[in-house]
XYZ file of C-alpha atoms in Angstrom:
320
model
C -18.128 -50.327 -34.413
C -17.177 -51.944 -37.512
C -17.523 -55.106 -39.547
C -15.579 -56.929 -41.730
C -15.965 -60.640 -43.405
C -13.398 -62.610 -43.131
C -12.462 -65.688 -45.681
C -10.261 -68.700 -46.234
C -9.412 -69.056 -49.469
C -7.579 -72.182 -49.555
C -10.055 -74.118 -48.863
C -10.662 -74.181 -52.726
C -11.838 -70.623 -53.809
C -10.422 -69.264 -56.902
C -9.125 -65.377 -57.345
C -12.213 -65.309 -58.945
C -14.254 -66.402 -56.038
C -12.748 -63.614 -53.975
C -12.742 -61.313 -56.174
C -17.363 -61.832 -56.777
C -17.431 -62.016 -52.931
C -15.510 -58.797 -52.189
C -17.667 -56.479 -55.022
C -20.542 -58.057 -52.777
C -19.419 -57.274 -49.409
C -17.395 -53.618 -50.378
C -22.129 -53.205 -52.210
C -23.848 -54.290 -49.384
C -21.055 -51.762 -47.440
C -19.411 -54.165 -45.002
C -15.646 -51.856 -43.869
C -13.419 -54.399 -45.309
C -12.170 -57.982 -46.993
C -9.808 -60.201 -45.034
C -8.471 -63.367 -45.716
C -5.932 -66.011 -43.992
C -2.636 -66.618 -45.800
C -2.644 -69.789 -45.692
C -1.734 -72.109 -49.410
C -2.904 -75.399 -48.293
C -6.117 -76.294 -47.024
C -6.662 -77.305 -43.899
C -8.461 -81.086 -42.952
C -10.291 -83.515 -45.871
C -11.505 -82.090 -48.768
C -11.046 -81.188 -52.707
C -7.854 -79.287 -52.967
C -8.825 -77.631 -55.904
C -8.385 -74.946 -57.639
C -5.694 -74.700 -54.718
C -4.148 -72.030 -53.227
C -3.862 -68.297 -53.685
C -0.934 -65.958 -52.081
C -2.822 -63.320 -50.022
C -0.936 -60.458 -50.942
C -1.095 -60.906 -54.685
C -5.419 -61.874 -54.379
C -5.047 -58.228 -52.509
C -2.844 -56.257 -54.866
C -6.129 -57.626 -57.476
C -8.367 -57.057 -55.380
C -6.997 -53.444 -54.824
C -6.751 -52.856 -58.421
C -11.253 -54.076 -58.615
C -12.558 -52.739 -55.786
C -12.609 -48.625 -54.756
C -14.125 -49.011 -50.809
C -13.683 -51.799 -49.455
C -10.445 -52.137 -47.242
C -8.792 -55.158 -47.409
C -5.728 -56.848 -45.757
C -5.094 -60.427 -43.938
C -5.839 -62.406 -40.331
C -2.665 -63.050 -40.445
C 0.198 -62.919 -43.337
C 3.030 -65.372 -41.321
C 5.976 -64.039 -40.380
C 7.502 -67.172 -42.649
C 6.046 -67.107 -44.906
C 8.261 -63.645 -46.608
C 11.143 -61.917 -45.941
C 10.465 -58.537 -43.906
C 11.598 -56.537 -46.385
C 9.961 -58.020 -49.454
C 6.511 -57.839 -47.031
C 7.122 -53.871 -46.068
C 7.772 -53.468 -50.339
C 4.669 -56.162 -50.972
C 1.618 -54.614 -48.661
C 3.003 -50.641 -49.368
C 2.359 -51.029 -52.839
C -0.979 -52.542 -52.310
C -1.998 -49.787 -50.470
C -0.865 -48.001 -53.245
C -2.863 -49.712 -55.049
C -6.028 -49.676 -53.604
C -5.074 -45.450 -52.149
C -4.731 -46.402 -48.506
C -7.739 -49.111 -48.146
C -4.746 -51.372 -46.449
C -5.023 -53.319 -43.193
C -1.821 -55.573 -42.371
C -2.204 -58.622 -40.096
C 0.776 -60.850 -38.893
C 1.135 -63.544 -36.659
C 4.013 -66.444 -36.777
C 2.358 -69.376 -38.695
C 1.228 -72.834 -37.310
C 0.575 -74.621 -40.191
C 3.516 -77.192 -40.197
C 2.341 -79.169 -43.185
C 1.799 -76.240 -45.769
C 5.072 -75.391 -44.875
C 6.540 -78.653 -45.847
C 4.284 -78.987 -48.272
C 6.050 -75.505 -50.253
C 9.836 -75.610 -49.206
C 8.784 -72.458 -46.080
C 10.838 -73.128 -43.594
C 9.767 -73.963 -40.423
C 11.187 -73.233 -37.516
C 10.859 -74.383 -33.473
C 10.738 -70.871 -33.239
C 8.944 -68.206 -34.399
C 7.959 -66.168 -32.201
C 11.473 -63.875 -32.835
C 10.618 -64.045 -35.965
C 7.567 -62.384 -35.515
C 8.985 -59.092 -33.018
C 12.177 -58.832 -35.557
C 9.524 -58.839 -38.604
C 6.891 -55.922 -36.985
C 9.612 -54.032 -36.225
C 11.405 -53.870 -39.875
C 8.266 -53.748 -41.713
C 6.730 -51.015 -39.628
C 10.528 -49.214 -39.144
C 11.040 -48.928 -42.701
C 8.033 -47.452 -43.164
C 7.786 -45.019 -40.662
C 11.210 -43.732 -42.060
C 11.438 -40.393 -42.738
C 11.730 -40.213 -47.218
C 15.811 -39.620 -47.667
C 16.553 -40.922 -44.447
C 17.870 -44.675 -43.799
C 16.858 -47.745 -42.279
C 19.113 -50.337 -40.552
C 17.869 -53.285 -38.658
C 21.069 -56.011 -37.025
C 18.622 -58.819 -35.139
C 18.655 -62.594 -34.224
C 16.839 -63.515 -37.422
C 17.516 -60.457 -39.341
C 20.019 -58.153 -40.498
C 18.942 -55.042 -42.350
C 21.848 -52.191 -44.381
C 21.306 -48.892 -45.321
C 18.212 -48.999 -46.349
C 15.846 -46.643 -48.828
C 13.229 -47.814 -46.608
C 10.915 -47.683 -49.798
C 8.087 -47.335 -50.980
C 5.803 -45.978 -48.332
C 2.376 -47.037 -47.971
C -0.134 -43.775 -48.687
C -0.972 -44.140 -45.772
C 0.024 -41.927 -42.195
C -0.118 -45.492 -40.340
C -0.874 -48.340 -41.789
C -2.993 -50.120 -38.905
C -1.437 -53.395 -37.682
C -3.328 -56.135 -36.753
C -1.562 -58.378 -33.822
C -3.809 -60.725 -32.190
C -3.845 -64.603 -30.882
C -4.526 -66.029 -27.318
C -1.265 -66.136 -25.928
C -1.120 -64.220 -22.789
C 2.211 -62.395 -22.087
C 4.200 -61.980 -24.868
C 1.344 -61.376 -27.810
C 0.140 -58.973 -26.097
C 3.111 -57.054 -25.726
C 3.547 -57.123 -29.545
C 0.539 -56.014 -29.940
C 0.483 -53.086 -27.161
C 4.109 -52.328 -29.042
C 3.811 -52.233 -32.616
C 0.168 -52.658 -33.171
C -3.054 -50.263 -33.967
C -5.308 -53.429 -33.679
C -5.203 -56.480 -31.373
C -7.527 -59.627 -32.234
C -8.589 -62.627 -30.607
C -10.844 -65.021 -32.204
C -12.981 -68.531 -32.211
C -13.107 -68.256 -28.273
C -15.898 -68.342 -26.433
C -16.755 -64.567 -24.804
C -15.257 -64.804 -20.910
C -12.034 -65.656 -23.012
C -12.193 -62.620 -25.069
C -12.517 -60.656 -21.805
C -9.706 -61.527 -20.643
C -7.802 -61.208 -22.924
C -8.378 -58.022 -23.347
C -8.222 -57.273 -20.353
C -4.668 -58.322 -21.346
C -3.848 -56.315 -23.594
C -4.690 -53.224 -21.687
C -2.410 -54.428 -18.590
C 0.127 -54.526 -21.895
C -0.351 -50.961 -23.003
C -1.167 -49.709 -19.308
C 3.187 -51.340 -18.993
C 4.252 -49.371 -21.770
C 3.169 -46.228 -21.102
C 0.239 -46.276 -24.109
C -2.653 -44.988 -23.540
C -5.123 -48.525 -23.913
C -7.482 -46.516 -25.756
C -5.458 -45.841 -29.236
C -5.182 -49.723 -29.565
C -8.498 -50.852 -30.932
C -9.426 -54.205 -30.002
C -11.831 -57.174 -32.763
C -12.432 -60.371 -32.583
C -13.360 -62.921 -35.138
C -15.998 -65.233 -35.072
C -17.053 -68.178 -36.965
C -20.645 -67.444 -39.006
C -23.680 -68.994 -40.074
C -26.023 -66.576 -40.850
C -29.300 -67.209 -42.668
C -33.209 -66.726 -42.275
C -34.677 -69.963 -41.677
C -32.957 -73.184 -40.116
C -33.101 -75.154 -42.533
C -30.523 -71.986 -44.884
C -28.441 -73.131 -41.828
C -28.244 -76.532 -41.543
C -28.178 -76.312 -44.969
C -24.585 -74.121 -45.055
C -23.003 -75.677 -41.611
C -23.655 -79.274 -44.352
C -21.892 -76.623 -47.131
C -18.329 -76.217 -45.059
C -18.649 -80.209 -44.248
C -19.543 -79.253 -40.562
C -23.012 -79.619 -38.342
C -24.775 -77.443 -37.285
C -26.124 -78.949 -33.924
C -22.136 -79.278 -33.036
C -21.687 -75.541 -35.304
C -23.384 -74.203 -32.427
C -21.792 -76.000 -29.107
C -18.687 -73.233 -29.835
C -19.147 -70.461 -27.504
C -16.916 -68.922 -29.605
C -19.466 -69.051 -32.895
C -22.721 -67.237 -34.396
C -25.597 -69.148 -36.148
C -28.451 -67.589 -36.132
C -30.981 -65.294 -38.192
C -31.306 -61.198 -37.912
C -32.009 -61.418 -33.112
C -29.174 -63.989 -32.875
C -26.338 -62.064 -34.670
C -26.795 -58.810 -33.462
C -27.287 -60.110 -29.929
C -23.765 -61.605 -30.272
C -22.651 -58.396 -31.456
C -24.222 -56.332 -28.916
C -22.746 -58.897 -25.631
C -19.562 -58.781 -27.417
C -19.673 -54.905 -28.067
C -19.821 -54.529 -23.969
C -16.752 -56.500 -23.760
C -14.937 -53.817 -25.659
C -14.556 -54.792 -29.072
C -14.834 -51.991 -31.276
C -14.511 -54.402 -34.888
C -15.870 -57.988 -35.518
C -14.666 -60.380 -38.111
C -17.308 -62.562 -39.380
C -15.585 -65.734 -40.637
C -17.960 -66.490 -43.535
C -16.250 -70.280 -45.144
C -18.511 -70.410 -48.970
C -16.994 -67.809 -50.500
C -19.249 -68.705 -52.987
C -22.194 -68.776 -50.770
C -23.366 -65.422 -51.857
C -26.711 -65.469 -50.749
C -25.373 -65.812 -47.529
C -23.592 -62.354 -47.862
C -26.622 -60.989 -48.990
C -28.593 -62.116 -45.750
C -26.020 -60.992 -43.130
C -25.242 -57.436 -45.909
C -28.846 -56.419 -46.103
C -30.861 -58.118 -43.228
C -28.936 -58.164 -40.622
C -26.078 -54.781 -41.226
C -28.717 -52.520 -41.062
C -29.485 -53.238 -37.240
C -25.320 -53.731 -35.671
C -24.621 -50.894 -33.588
C -22.253 -48.328 -35.467
C -21.035 -46.450 -32.349
C -19.093 -48.012 -29.895
C -20.135 -46.857 -25.922
C -18.234 -44.373 -24.739
C -16.876 -44.872 -21.409
C -17.863 -43.623 -18.182
C -14.919 -41.758 -15.809
C -15.504 -44.720 -13.715
C -15.961 -46.904 -15.595
C -12.698 -46.342 -17.445
């Protein structure tokens, strides 16, 4: 099992806030610092200091951290041209010494696109599919050979397909709740399938769906890592939890009504992880919304993380 911190910096956090959080997560032993890819705050609240670009931020963190993995959950295919994105991610992988995790999705926040002059086509799934084909195709093209692509949305001609990532196989995360096309894309392109913010019965359903998509493609489902993102409030007391819920504009009781969330101390969080593990999850993303609350991160890292399972259960031949 792997454990990551998942952040939403567009909600009011600077690069310095992200750096302090990433350094603390690295010190505490988390496997990865993962951030969203948004330019605009979601919902009401103070818009300052303004959004930060995901891959610019990760480039900076690549030079200021040393062991923790860095990535997006997920970048929007509408934000960047695929050839430029391939260069950006490969370069950050080089800058980090091979610690990048590349998540890509369709993009969904229309208001954000309008606010920054980014086109927001009604149909975006084809864009995502072509971007995955182009970016992974450029990375896998042998040095000295050329890459080309002709699709509905993009054409690539005679590309040297450089630079290359440090990692021989860049981790590629595809996720979401779509019943057919998303699992098929994950089976075709991804090293990891992620589902987030849903109750555990839905997690089980989506895991089954992506395993079936692997079977349909002739891919061994065991080669696809399965992960879950869960909004998290962690603390030693109910007072801590209530204060943290208020700090992110919520109510603790309401937060607990959502089956995809977890709120509590060590025992509650360990129990949640064990249930996800039993469903097949191999990685958990703790979504922590307040990047300035380093005490919450410290509690999760020092009081909870040491008690979480690290080994994924091995299936018996009968259950495989």
